[in-house]
Tab-separated table of N, CA and C in Angstrom:
chain	number	residue	atom	x	y	z
A	1	MET	N	10.712	8.940	5.586
A	1	MET	CA	10.606	7.655	4.918
A	1	MET	C	11.954	6.972	4.931
A	2	ASP	N	11.940	5.719	4.753
A	2	ASP	CA	13.158	4.950	4.625
A	2	ASP	C	13.885	5.398	3.364
A	3	HIS	N	15.113	5.867	3.529
A	3	HIS	CA	15.834	6.401	2.376
A	3	HIS	C	16.166	5.332	1.341
A	4	ALA	N	16.062	4.070	1.704
A	4	ALA	CA	16.256	3.025	0.695
A	4	ALA	C	15.068	2.986	-0.263
A	5	LEU	N	13.909	3.447	0.208
A	5	LEU	CA	12.720	3.427	-0.630
A	5	LEU	C	12.448	4.772	-1.274
A	6	HIS	N	12.845	5.865	-0.616
A	6	HIS	CA	12.534	7.199	-1.121
A	6	HIS	C	13.812	8.009	-1.246
A	7	HIS	N	14.159	8.372	-2.430
A	7	HIS	CA	15.335	9.185	-2.694
A	7	HIS	C	14.877	10.555	-3.128
A	8	HIS	N	15.634	11.566	-2.747
A	8	HIS	CA	15.286	12.921	-3.153
A	8	HIS	C	15.609	13.103	-4.621
A	9	THR	N	14.591	13.423	-5.396
A	9	THR	CA	14.799	13.666	-6.819
A	9	THR	C	14.413	15.074	-7.195
A	10	GLY	N	13.910	15.836	-6.222
A	10	GLY	CA	13.522	17.223	-6.491
A	10	GLY	C	14.745	18.115	-6.490
A	11	PRO	N	14.582	19.373	-6.868
A	11	PRO	CA	15.703	20.276	-6.968
A	11	PRO	C	16.302	20.665	-5.627
A	12	ALA	N	15.524	20.610	-4.546
A	12	ALA	CA	16.046	20.983	-3.239
A	12	ALA	C	15.371	20.142	-2.175
A	13	HIS	N	16.086	19.958	-1.064
A	13	HIS	CA	15.521	19.200	0.047
A	13	HIS	C	14.228	19.867	0.485
A	14	GLY	N	13.165	19.098	0.625
A	14	GLY	CA	11.889	19.637	1.038
A	14	GLY	C	10.983	19.992	-0.140
A	15	ALA	N	11.535	20.051	-1.334
A	15	ALA	CA	10.712	20.352	-2.509
A	15	ALA	C	10.032	19.078	-2.978
A	16	ALA	N	8.938	19.234	-3.685
A	16	ALA	CA	8.252	18.063	-4.227
A	16	ALA	C	9.181	17.381	-5.219
A	17	PRO	N	9.333	16.062	-5.123
A	17	PRO	CA	10.229	15.366	-6.034
A	17	PRO	C	9.667	15.375	-7.451
A	18	GLY	N	10.550	15.176	-8.404
A	18	GLY	CA	10.113	15.085	-9.791
A	18	GLY	C	9.212	13.889	-9.989
A	19	ALA	N	8.314	14.017	-10.922
A	19	ALA	CA	7.372	12.934	-11.188
A	19	ALA	C	7.996	11.951	-12.168
A	20	THR	N	9.079	11.332	-11.749
A	20	THR	CA	9.719	10.334	-12.601
A	20	THR	C	9.076	8.980	-12.342
A	21	TRP	N	9.246	8.084	-13.301
A	21	TRP	CA	8.746	6.724	-13.104
A	21	TRP	C	9.465	6.056	-11.950
A	22	SER	N	10.739	6.344	-11.785
A	22	SER	CA	11.511	5.753	-10.697
A	22	SER	C	10.934	6.157	-9.342
A	23	THR	N	10.614	7.428	-9.193
A	23	THR	CA	10.008	7.906	-7.953
A	23	THR	C	8.653	7.250	-7.730
A	24	ALA	N	7.861	7.157	-8.776
A	24	ALA	CA	6.534	6.537	-8.670
A	24	ALA	C	6.646	5.057	-8.314
A	25	VAL	N	7.601	4.364	-8.895
A	25	VAL	CA	7.795	2.941	-8.586
A	25	VAL	C	8.179	2.774	-7.118
A	26	ARG	N	9.108	3.601	-6.628
A	26	ARG	CA	9.508	3.505	-5.215
A	26	ARG	C	8.324	3.776	-4.291
A	27	ALA	N	7.538	4.804	-4.601
A	27	ALA	CA	6.365	5.123	-3.776
A	27	ALA	C	5.370	3.972	-3.791
A	28	THR	N	5.163	3.381	-4.961
A	28	THR	CA	4.200	2.291	-5.084
A	28	THR	C	4.705	1.033	-4.383
A	29	LEU	N	5.993	0.765	-4.465
A	29	LEU	CA	6.548	-0.382	-3.740
A	29	LEU	C	6.379	-0.209	-2.232
A	30	HIS	N	6.566	1.011	-1.755
A	30	HIS	CA	6.359	1.286	-0.337
A	30	HIS	C	4.906	0.997	0.052
A	31	CYS	N	3.993	1.485	-0.760
A	31	CYS	CA	2.566	1.256	-0.522
A	31	CYS	C	2.246	-0.240	-0.594
A	32	LEU	N	2.787	-0.896	-1.606
A	32	LEU	CA	2.542	-2.325	-1.797
A	32	LEU	C	3.010	-3.129	-0.588
A	33	LEU	N	4.140	-2.762	-0.031
A	33	LEU	CA	4.656	-3.494	1.125
A	33	LEU	C	3.672	-3.429	2.293
A	34	GLY	N	3.212	-2.226	2.621
A	34	GLY	CA	2.248	-2.093	3.712
A	34	GLY	C	0.944	-2.804	3.419
A	35	CYS	N	0.454	-2.625	2.193
A	35	CYS	CA	-0.802	-3.283	1.802
A	35	CYS	C	-0.666	-4.801	1.855
A	36	ALA	N	0.434	-5.308	1.349
A	36	ALA	CA	0.633	-6.758	1.296
A	36	ALA	C	0.701	-7.356	2.699
A	37	VAL	N	1.456	-6.725	3.580
A	37	VAL	CA	1.559	-7.242	4.946
A	37	VAL	C	0.166	-7.295	5.584
A	38	GLY	N	-0.550	-6.192	5.516
A	38	GLY	CA	-1.874	-6.146	6.123
A	38	GLY	C	-2.871	-7.080	5.474
A	39	GLU	N	-2.878	-7.076	4.144
A	39	GLU	CA	-3.868	-7.899	3.450
A	39	GLU	C	-3.592	-9.388	3.616
A	40	ILE	N	-2.350	-9.793	3.509
A	40	ILE	CA	-2.032	-11.215	3.692
A	40	ILE	C	-2.382	-11.638	5.113
A	41	LEU	N	-2.025	-10.818	6.087
A	41	LEU	CA	-2.360	-11.139	7.470
A	41	LEU	C	-3.875	-11.268	7.644
A	42	GLY	N	-4.624	-10.335	7.088
A	42	GLY	CA	-6.080	-10.392	7.190
A	42	GLY	C	-6.669	-11.610	6.502
A	43	MET	N	-6.169	-11.914	5.313
A	43	MET	CA	-6.667	-13.092	4.581
A	43	MET	C	-6.333	-14.380	5.326
A	44	VAL	N	-5.125	-14.456	5.869
A	44	VAL	CA	-4.719	-15.653	6.603
A	44	VAL	C	-5.560	-15.807	7.872
A	45	ILE	N	-5.755	-14.718	8.601
A	45	ILE	CA	-6.560	-14.793	9.829
A	45	ILE	C	-8.002	-15.191	9.504
A	46	GLY	N	-8.616	-14.480	8.571
A	46	GLY	CA	-10.007	-14.765	8.231
A	46	GLY	C	-10.214	-16.164	7.679
A	47	THR	N	-9.304	-16.578	6.819
A	47	THR	CA	-9.417	-17.916	6.217
A	47	THR	C	-9.171	-19.004	7.255
A	48	SER	N	-8.166	-18.827	8.106
A	48	SER	CA	-7.868	-19.860	9.095
A	48	SER	C	-8.960	-19.957	10.161
A	49	LEU	N	-9.664	-18.859	10.408
A	49	LEU	CA	-10.777	-18.895	11.356
A	49	LEU	C	-12.092	-19.297	10.694
A	50	MET	N	-11.999	-19.607	9.378
A	50	MET	CA	-13.151	-20.028	8.584
A	50	MET	C	-14.261	-18.986	8.572
A	51	TRP	N	-13.867	-17.711	8.530
A	51	TRP	CA	-14.831	-16.642	8.384
A	51	TRP	C	-15.354	-16.659	6.968
A	52	GLY	N	-16.448	-16.017	6.750
A	52	GLY	CA	-16.989	-15.873	5.408
A	52	GLY	C	-16.136	-14.908	4.591
A	53	ASN	N	-16.463	-14.819	3.314
A	53	ASN	CA	-15.684	-13.961	2.413
A	53	ASN	C	-15.736	-12.490	2.794
A	54	ALA	N	-16.915	-11.989	3.093
A	54	ALA	CA	-17.050	-10.559	3.388
A	54	ALA	C	-16.262	-10.147	4.636
A	55	PRO	N	-16.410	-10.844	5.768
A	55	PRO	CA	-15.641	-10.429	6.947
A	55	PRO	C	-14.126	-10.568	6.736
A	56	THR	N	-13.726	-11.590	5.992
A	56	THR	CA	-12.300	-11.778	5.718
A	56	THR	C	-11.758	-10.624	4.868
A	57	MET	N	-12.501	-10.237	3.838
A	57	MET	CA	-12.049	-9.123	2.998
A	57	MET	C	-12.047	-7.809	3.778
A	58	ILE	N	-13.040	-7.604	4.616
A	58	ILE	CA	-13.081	-6.377	5.424
A	58	ILE	C	-11.869	-6.316	6.346
A	59	LEU	N	-11.551	-7.425	6.995
A	59	LEU	CA	-10.370	-7.474	7.864
A	59	LEU	C	-9.103	-7.226	7.050
A	60	ALA	N	-8.976	-7.879	5.905
A	60	ALA	CA	-7.777	-7.739	5.076
A	60	ALA	C	-7.598	-6.296	4.596
A	61	ILE	N	-8.664	-5.683	4.151
A	61	ILE	CA	-8.595	-4.294	3.668
A	61	ILE	C	-8.270	-3.347	4.821
A	62	THR	N	-8.911	-3.562	5.962
A	62	THR	CA	-8.635	-2.724	7.131
A	62	THR	C	-7.174	-2.824	7.538
A	63	LEU	N	-6.655	-4.045	7.602
A	63	LEU	CA	-5.251	-4.219	7.985
A	63	LEU	C	-4.301	-3.668	6.921
A	64	ALA	N	-4.693	-3.722	5.654
A	64	ALA	CA	-3.864	-3.129	4.601
A	64	ALA	C	-3.718	-1.626	4.823
A	65	PHE	N	-4.810	-0.960	5.147
A	65	PHE	CA	-4.746	0.476	5.442
A	65	PHE	C	-3.927	0.733	6.705
A	66	VAL	N	-4.151	-0.068	7.751
A	66	VAL	CA	-3.427	0.129	9.010
A	66	VAL	C	-1.915	-0.009	8.789
A	67	PHE	N	-1.506	-1.075	8.135
A	67	PHE	CA	-0.072	-1.277	7.904
A	67	PHE	C	0.481	-0.263	6.911
A	68	GLY	N	-0.279	0.038	5.878
A	68	GLY	CA	0.176	1.028	4.901
A	68	GLY	C	0.417	2.380	5.545
A	69	TYR	N	-0.535	2.850	6.330
A	69	TYR	CA	-0.363	4.121	7.033
A	69	TYR	C	0.755	4.033	8.072
A	70	SER	N	0.824	2.901	8.784
A	70	SER	CA	1.811	2.757	9.857
A	70	SER	C	3.238	2.871	9.347
A	71	PHE	N	3.519	2.274	8.204
A	71	PHE	CA	4.884	2.341	7.674
A	71	PHE	C	5.289	3.792	7.436
A	72	THR	N	4.411	4.576	6.873
A	72	THR	CA	4.700	5.992	6.640
A	72	THR	C	4.732	6.747	7.966
A	73	LEU	N	3.764	6.501	8.814
A	73	LEU	CA	3.664	7.191	10.088
A	73	LEU	C	4.933	7.030	10.915
A	74	PHE	N	5.388	5.805	11.077
A	74	PHE	CA	6.577	5.571	11.898
A	74	PHE	C	7.825	6.200	11.290
A	75	ALA	N	7.939	6.146	9.978
A	75	ALA	CA	9.102	6.746	9.316
A	75	ALA	C	9.114	8.262	9.480
A	76	VAL	N	7.962	8.889	9.376
A	76	VAL	CA	7.881	10.349	9.499
A	76	VAL	C	8.122	10.770	10.948
A	77	VAL	N	7.613	10.001	11.903
A	77	VAL	CA	7.868	10.299	13.319
A	77	VAL	C	9.361	10.153	13.613
A	78	ARG	N	9.996	9.118	13.065
A	78	ARG	CA	11.446	8.942	13.247
A	78	ARG	C	12.229	10.128	12.696
A	79	ALA	N	11.663	10.795	11.695
A	79	ALA	CA	12.335	11.955	11.098
A	79	ALA	C	12.126	13.216	11.931
A	80	GLY	N	11.388	13.111	13.044
A	80	GLY	CA	11.235	14.240	13.944
A	80	GLY	C	9.913	14.967	13.876
A	81	VAL	N	8.955	14.440	13.137
A	81	VAL	CA	7.638	15.064	13.024
A	81	VAL	C	6.787	14.595	14.197
A	82	SER	N	5.983	15.497	14.754
A	82	SER	CA	5.114	15.120	15.874
A	82	SER	C	4.126	14.050	15.413
A	83	PRO	N	3.683	13.200	16.324
A	83	PRO	CA	2.725	12.159	15.933
A	83	PRO	C	1.465	12.720	15.279
A	84	LYS	N	0.935	13.829	15.790
A	84	LYS	CA	-0.276	14.421	15.211
A	84	LYS	C	-0.023	14.866	13.766
A	85	ALA	N	1.086	15.543	13.541
A	85	ALA	CA	1.428	15.984	12.184
A	85	ALA	C	1.743	14.783	11.295
A	86	ALA	N	2.367	13.765	11.869
A	86	ALA	CA	2.720	12.563	11.096
A	86	ALA	C	1.470	11.840	10.606
A	87	VAL	N	0.409	11.828	11.407
A	87	VAL	CA	-0.844	11.206	10.976
A	87	VAL	C	-1.378	11.935	9.742
A	88	LYS	N	-1.330	13.261	9.758
A	88	LYS	CA	-1.792	14.042	8.609
A	88	LYS	C	-0.949	13.749	7.370
A	89	VAL	N	0.363	13.624	7.558
A	89	VAL	CA	1.255	13.315	6.434
A	89	VAL	C	0.930	11.935	5.876
A	90	ALA	N	0.770	10.955	6.762
A	90	ALA	CA	0.485	9.585	6.315
A	90	ALA	C	-0.845	9.523	5.566
A	91	LEU	N	-1.857	10.207	6.087
A	91	LEU	CA	-3.156	10.208	5.407
A	91	LEU	C	-3.041	10.859	4.029
A	92	ALA	N	-2.339	11.972	3.949
A	92	ALA	CA	-2.173	12.665	2.663
A	92	ALA	C	-1.323	11.858	1.695
A	93	ALA	N	-0.310	11.195	2.224
A	93	ALA	CA	0.629	10.472	1.366
A	93	ALA	C	0.060	9.169	0.826
A	94	ASP	N	-0.732	8.486	1.625
A	94	ASP	CA	-1.051	7.094	1.307
A	94	ASP	C	-2.503	6.769	0.976
A	95	THR	N	-3.438	7.621	1.293
A	95	THR	CA	-4.844	7.255	1.155
A	95	THR	C	-5.220	6.841	-0.264
A	96	VAL	N	-4.915	7.669	-1.242
A	96	VAL	CA	-5.299	7.340	-2.620
A	96	VAL	C	-4.552	6.103	-3.101
A	97	SER	N	-3.262	6.040	-2.807
A	97	SER	CA	-2.454	4.906	-3.253
A	97	SER	C	-2.970	3.589	-2.675
A	98	ILE	N	-3.230	3.566	-1.366
A	98	ILE	CA	-3.736	2.349	-0.736
A	98	ILE	C	-5.126	2.005	-1.271
A	99	ALA	N	-5.970	3.013	-1.415
A	99	ALA	CA	-7.333	2.762	-1.896
A	99	ALA	C	-7.329	2.155	-3.302
A	100	VAL	N	-6.521	2.715	-4.191
A	100	VAL	CA	-6.442	2.167	-5.555
A	100	VAL	C	-5.887	0.747	-5.506
A	101	MET	N	-4.828	0.566	-4.721
A	101	MET	CA	-4.217	-0.762	-4.646
A	101	MET	C	-5.206	-1.785	-4.108
A	102	GLU	N	-5.942	-1.440	-3.082
A	102	GLU	CA	-6.903	-2.373	-2.491
A	102	GLU	C	-8.082	-2.647	-3.415
A	103	LEU	N	-8.552	-1.621	-4.081
A	103	LEU	CA	-9.660	-1.799	-5.022
A	103	LEU	C	-9.268	-2.770	-6.142
A	104	VAL	N	-8.101	-2.569	-6.718
A	104	VAL	CA	-7.649	-3.427	-7.818
A	104	VAL	C	-7.350	-4.834	-7.310
A	105	ASP	N	-6.575	-4.927	-6.242
A	105	ASP	CA	-6.185	-6.234	-5.721
A	105	ASP	C	-7.400	-7.067	-5.329
A	106	ASN	N	-8.307	-6.481	-4.564
A	106	ASN	CA	-9.485	-7.234	-4.136
A	106	ASN	C	-10.437	-7.504	-5.285
A	107	GLY	N	-10.459	-6.615	-6.264
A	107	GLY	CA	-11.251	-6.883	-7.465
A	107	GLY	C	-10.739	-8.107	-8.211
A	108	ILE	N	-9.417	-8.211	-8.321
A	108	ILE	CA	-8.804	-9.385	-8.983
A	108	ILE	C	-9.148	-10.649	-8.213
A	109	ILE	N	-9.015	-10.604	-6.907
A	109	ILE	CA	-9.322	-11.782	-6.086
A	109	ILE	C	-10.793	-12.165	-6.235
A	110	ALA	N	-11.664	-11.182	-6.152
A	110	ALA	CA	-13.103	-11.453	-6.236
A	110	ALA	C	-13.506	-11.991	-7.606
A	111	LEU	N	-12.816	-11.548	-8.658
A	111	LEU	CA	-13.169	-11.969	-10.013
A	111	LEU	C	-12.479	-13.257	-10.469
A	112	THR	N	-11.506	-13.735	-9.684
A	112	THR	CA	-10.821	-14.978	-10.027
A	112	THR	C	-11.695	-16.147	-9.575
A	113	PRO	N	-12.189	-16.941	-10.520
A	113	PRO	CA	-13.083	-18.041	-10.156
A	113	PRO	C	-12.468	-18.968	-9.102
A	114	GLY	N	-13.199	-19.145	-8.023
A	114	GLY	CA	-12.786	-20.055	-6.959
A	114	GLY	C	-11.837	-19.457	-5.936
A	115	ALA	N	-11.271	-18.291	-6.191
A	115	ALA	CA	-10.263	-17.734	-5.281
A	115	ALA	C	-10.845	-17.400	-3.911
A	116	MET	N	-12.064	-16.896	-3.882
A	116	MET	CA	-12.673	-16.519	-2.604
A	116	MET	C	-12.985	-17.730	-1.730
A	117	ASP	N	-13.086	-18.883	-2.327
A	117	ASP	CA	-13.382	-20.101	-1.566
A	117	ASP	C	-12.161	-20.990	-1.381
A	118	ALA	N	-11.024	-20.555	-1.910
A	118	ALA	CA	-9.797	-21.354	-1.793
A	118	ALA	C	-9.270	-21.303	-0.356
A	119	HIS	N	-8.579	-22.347	0.040
A	119	HIS	CA	-7.994	-22.448	1.376
A	119	HIS	C	-6.529	-22.047	1.331
A	120	LEU	N	-5.972	-21.773	2.493
A	120	LEU	CA	-4.575	-21.351	2.590
A	120	LEU	C	-3.611	-22.344	1.959
A	121	SER	N	-3.963	-23.603	1.971
A	121	SER	CA	-3.071	-24.636	1.436
A	121	SER	C	-3.178	-24.792	-0.080
A	122	GLU	N	-4.077	-24.047	-0.710
A	122	GLU	CA	-4.281	-24.169	-2.148
A	122	GLU	C	-3.519	-23.087	-2.909
A	123	GLY	N	-2.931	-23.493	-4.005
A	123	GLY	CA	-2.196	-22.554	-4.841
A	123	GLY	C	-3.066	-21.426	-5.361
A	124	LEU	N	-4.323	-21.715	-5.650
A	124	LEU	CA	-5.225	-20.694	-6.176
A	124	LEU	C	-5.347	-19.513	-5.215
A	125	PHE	N	-5.400	-19.787	-3.921
A	125	PHE	CA	-5.472	-18.728	-2.920
A	125	PHE	C	-4.297	-17.770	-3.083
A	126	TRP	N	-3.088	-18.337	-3.157
A	126	TRP	CA	-1.873	-17.525	-3.220
A	126	TRP	C	-1.669	-16.904	-4.599
A	127	TYR	N	-2.004	-17.629	-5.658
A	127	TYR	CA	-1.858	-17.066	-7.014
A	127	TYR	C	-2.772	-15.862	-7.207
A	128	ALA	N	-4.010	-15.974	-6.727
A	128	ALA	CA	-4.942	-14.855	-6.872
A	128	ALA	C	-4.488	-13.663	-6.038
A	129	LEU	N	-4.056	-13.932	-4.815
A	129	LEU	CA	-3.611	-12.864	-3.927
A	129	LEU	C	-2.371	-12.167	-4.476
A	130	LEU	N	-1.368	-12.932	-4.844
A	130	LEU	CA	-0.121	-12.347	-5.349
A	130	LEU	C	-0.292	-11.762	-6.750
A	131	GLY	N	-1.111	-12.412	-7.574
A	131	GLY	CA	-1.411	-11.862	-8.895
A	131	GLY	C	-2.158	-10.543	-8.781
A	132	GLY	N	-3.060	-10.465	-7.814
A	132	GLY	CA	-3.778	-9.223	-7.558
A	132	GLY	C	-2.830	-8.102	-7.162
A	133	PHE	N	-1.829	-8.433	-6.342
A	133	PHE	CA	-0.824	-7.422	-5.968
A	133	PHE	C	-0.046	-6.952	-7.191
A	134	ALA	N	0.305	-7.866	-8.062
A	134	ALA	CA	1.076	-7.487	-9.261
A	134	ALA	C	0.259	-6.544	-10.154
A	135	VAL	N	-0.991	-6.880	-10.387
A	135	VAL	CA	-1.847	-6.013	-11.209
A	135	VAL	C	-2.067	-4.674	-10.504
A	136	ALA	N	-2.292	-4.710	-9.196
A	136	ALA	CA	-2.495	-3.475	-8.434
A	136	ALA	C	-1.261	-2.573	-8.522
A	137	PHE	N	-0.081	-3.162	-8.467
A	137	PHE	CA	1.157	-2.380	-8.607
A	137	PHE	C	1.195	-1.686	-9.963
A	138	LEU	N	0.858	-2.421	-11.022
A	138	LEU	CA	0.882	-1.847	-12.374
A	138	LEU	C	-0.140	-0.718	-12.545
A	139	VAL	N	-1.284	-0.840	-11.896
A	139	VAL	CA	-2.316	0.196	-12.000
A	139	VAL	C	-1.985	1.395	-11.099
A	140	THR	N	-1.459	1.134	-9.918
A	140	THR	CA	-1.226	2.195	-8.933
A	140	THR	C	0.000	3.046	-9.259
A	141	THR	N	0.997	2.487	-9.914
A	141	THR	CA	2.210	3.253	-10.220
A	141	THR	C	1.910	4.513	-11.038
A	142	PRO	N	1.142	4.444	-12.132
A	142	PRO	CA	0.839	5.690	-12.852
A	142	PRO	C	0.010	6.677	-12.022
A	143	VAL	N	-0.840	6.171	-11.146
A	143	VAL	CA	-1.614	7.044	-10.264
A	143	VAL	C	-0.657	7.808	-9.349
A	144	ASN	N	0.299	7.091	-8.766
A	144	ASN	CA	1.281	7.740	-7.897
A	144	ASN	C	2.139	8.731	-8.669
A	145	LYS	N	2.517	8.392	-9.886
A	145	LYS	CA	3.318	9.313	-10.701
A	145	LYS	C	2.546	10.604	-10.940
A	146	TRP	N	1.287	10.487	-11.275
A	146	TRP	CA	0.443	11.653	-11.513
A	146	TRP	C	0.330	12.510	-10.247
A	147	MET	N	0.113	11.855	-9.097
A	147	MET	CA	-0.034	12.590	-7.844
A	147	MET	C	1.272	13.262	-7.420
A	148	ILE	N	2.378	12.552	-7.542
A	148	ILE	CA	3.676	13.125	-7.171
A	148	ILE	C	3.975	14.344	-8.028
A	149	GLY	N	3.649	14.267	-9.304
A	149	GLY	CA	3.880	15.385	-10.212
A	149	GLY	C	3.089	16.628	-9.840
A	150	ARG	N	2.042	16.455	-9.048
A	150	ARG	CA	1.223	17.574	-8.605
A	150	ARG	C	1.481	17.937	-7.149
A	151	GLY	N	2.568	17.359	-6.582
A	151	GLY	CA	2.912	17.663	-5.196
A	151	GLY	C	2.033	16.971	-4.180
A	152	LYS	N	1.319	15.932	-4.598
A	152	LYS	CA	0.398	15.196	-3.718
A	152	LYS	C	0.954	13.800	-3.445
A	153	GLY	N	0.203	13.019	-2.680
A	153	GLY	CA	0.595	11.636	-2.411
A	153	GLY	C	1.948	11.574	-1.725
A	154	HIS	N	2.804	10.721	-2.209
A	154	HIS	CA	4.108	10.514	-1.575
A	154	HIS	C	5.020	11.728	-1.672
A	155	ALA	N	4.675	12.694	-2.500
A	155	ALA	CA	5.476	13.916	-2.559
A	155	ALA	C	5.485	14.646	-1.224
A	156	VAL	N	4.381	14.546	-0.459
A	156	VAL	CA	4.329	15.248	0.821
A	156	VAL	C	5.275	14.647	1.843
A	157	VAL	N	5.623	13.381	1.674
A	157	VAL	CA	6.535	12.726	2.612
A	157	VAL	C	7.943	13.300	2.469
A	158	HIS	N	8.342	13.635	1.270
A	158	HIS	CA	9.697	14.120	1.032
A	158	HIS	C	10.003	15.415	1.770
A	159	ALA	N	9.015	16.201	2.059
A	159	ALA	CA	9.232	17.438	2.811
A	159	ALA	C	9.604	17.157	4.268
A	160	HIS	N	9.461	15.911	4.702
A	160	HIS	CA	9.712	15.566	6.096
A	160	HIS	C	10.927	14.683	6.288
A	161	HIS	N	11.798	14.626	5.318
A	161	HIS	CA	13.057	13.875	5.479
A	161	HIS	C	14.057	14.764	6.136
């Protein structure tokens, strides 16, 4: 992982890091970055092509997973892990975090009146999308803290630095 985002907080290199809030926040920010890039790209593509709500959300969610996994995958491969092993690390590290983030974020967007029909040029489109990310971050951080404390989620990435 990018050492600016993930610092070793465990007792030894390769050990599961401590389940501190700081570690959980860094892990969640990493997840949020991948999710945001993918989801914004998907929403922009679907909306600009005038797709319906369902295909646009499917594209956005798919790209959120692709970018979320890719950020971890490339970082782990750069650290010397084989691509096959890196895929397993990325899936273990990010699946729950991305899923929770996407569920919350898209739930906020879907429940915000008018957001699903807003256009790229409307503030409502961006407020719902960015507000959804903020709420998703707040919900996902404790999930990541819980998982890291059990040696799961982003804790598995630290063994590959």
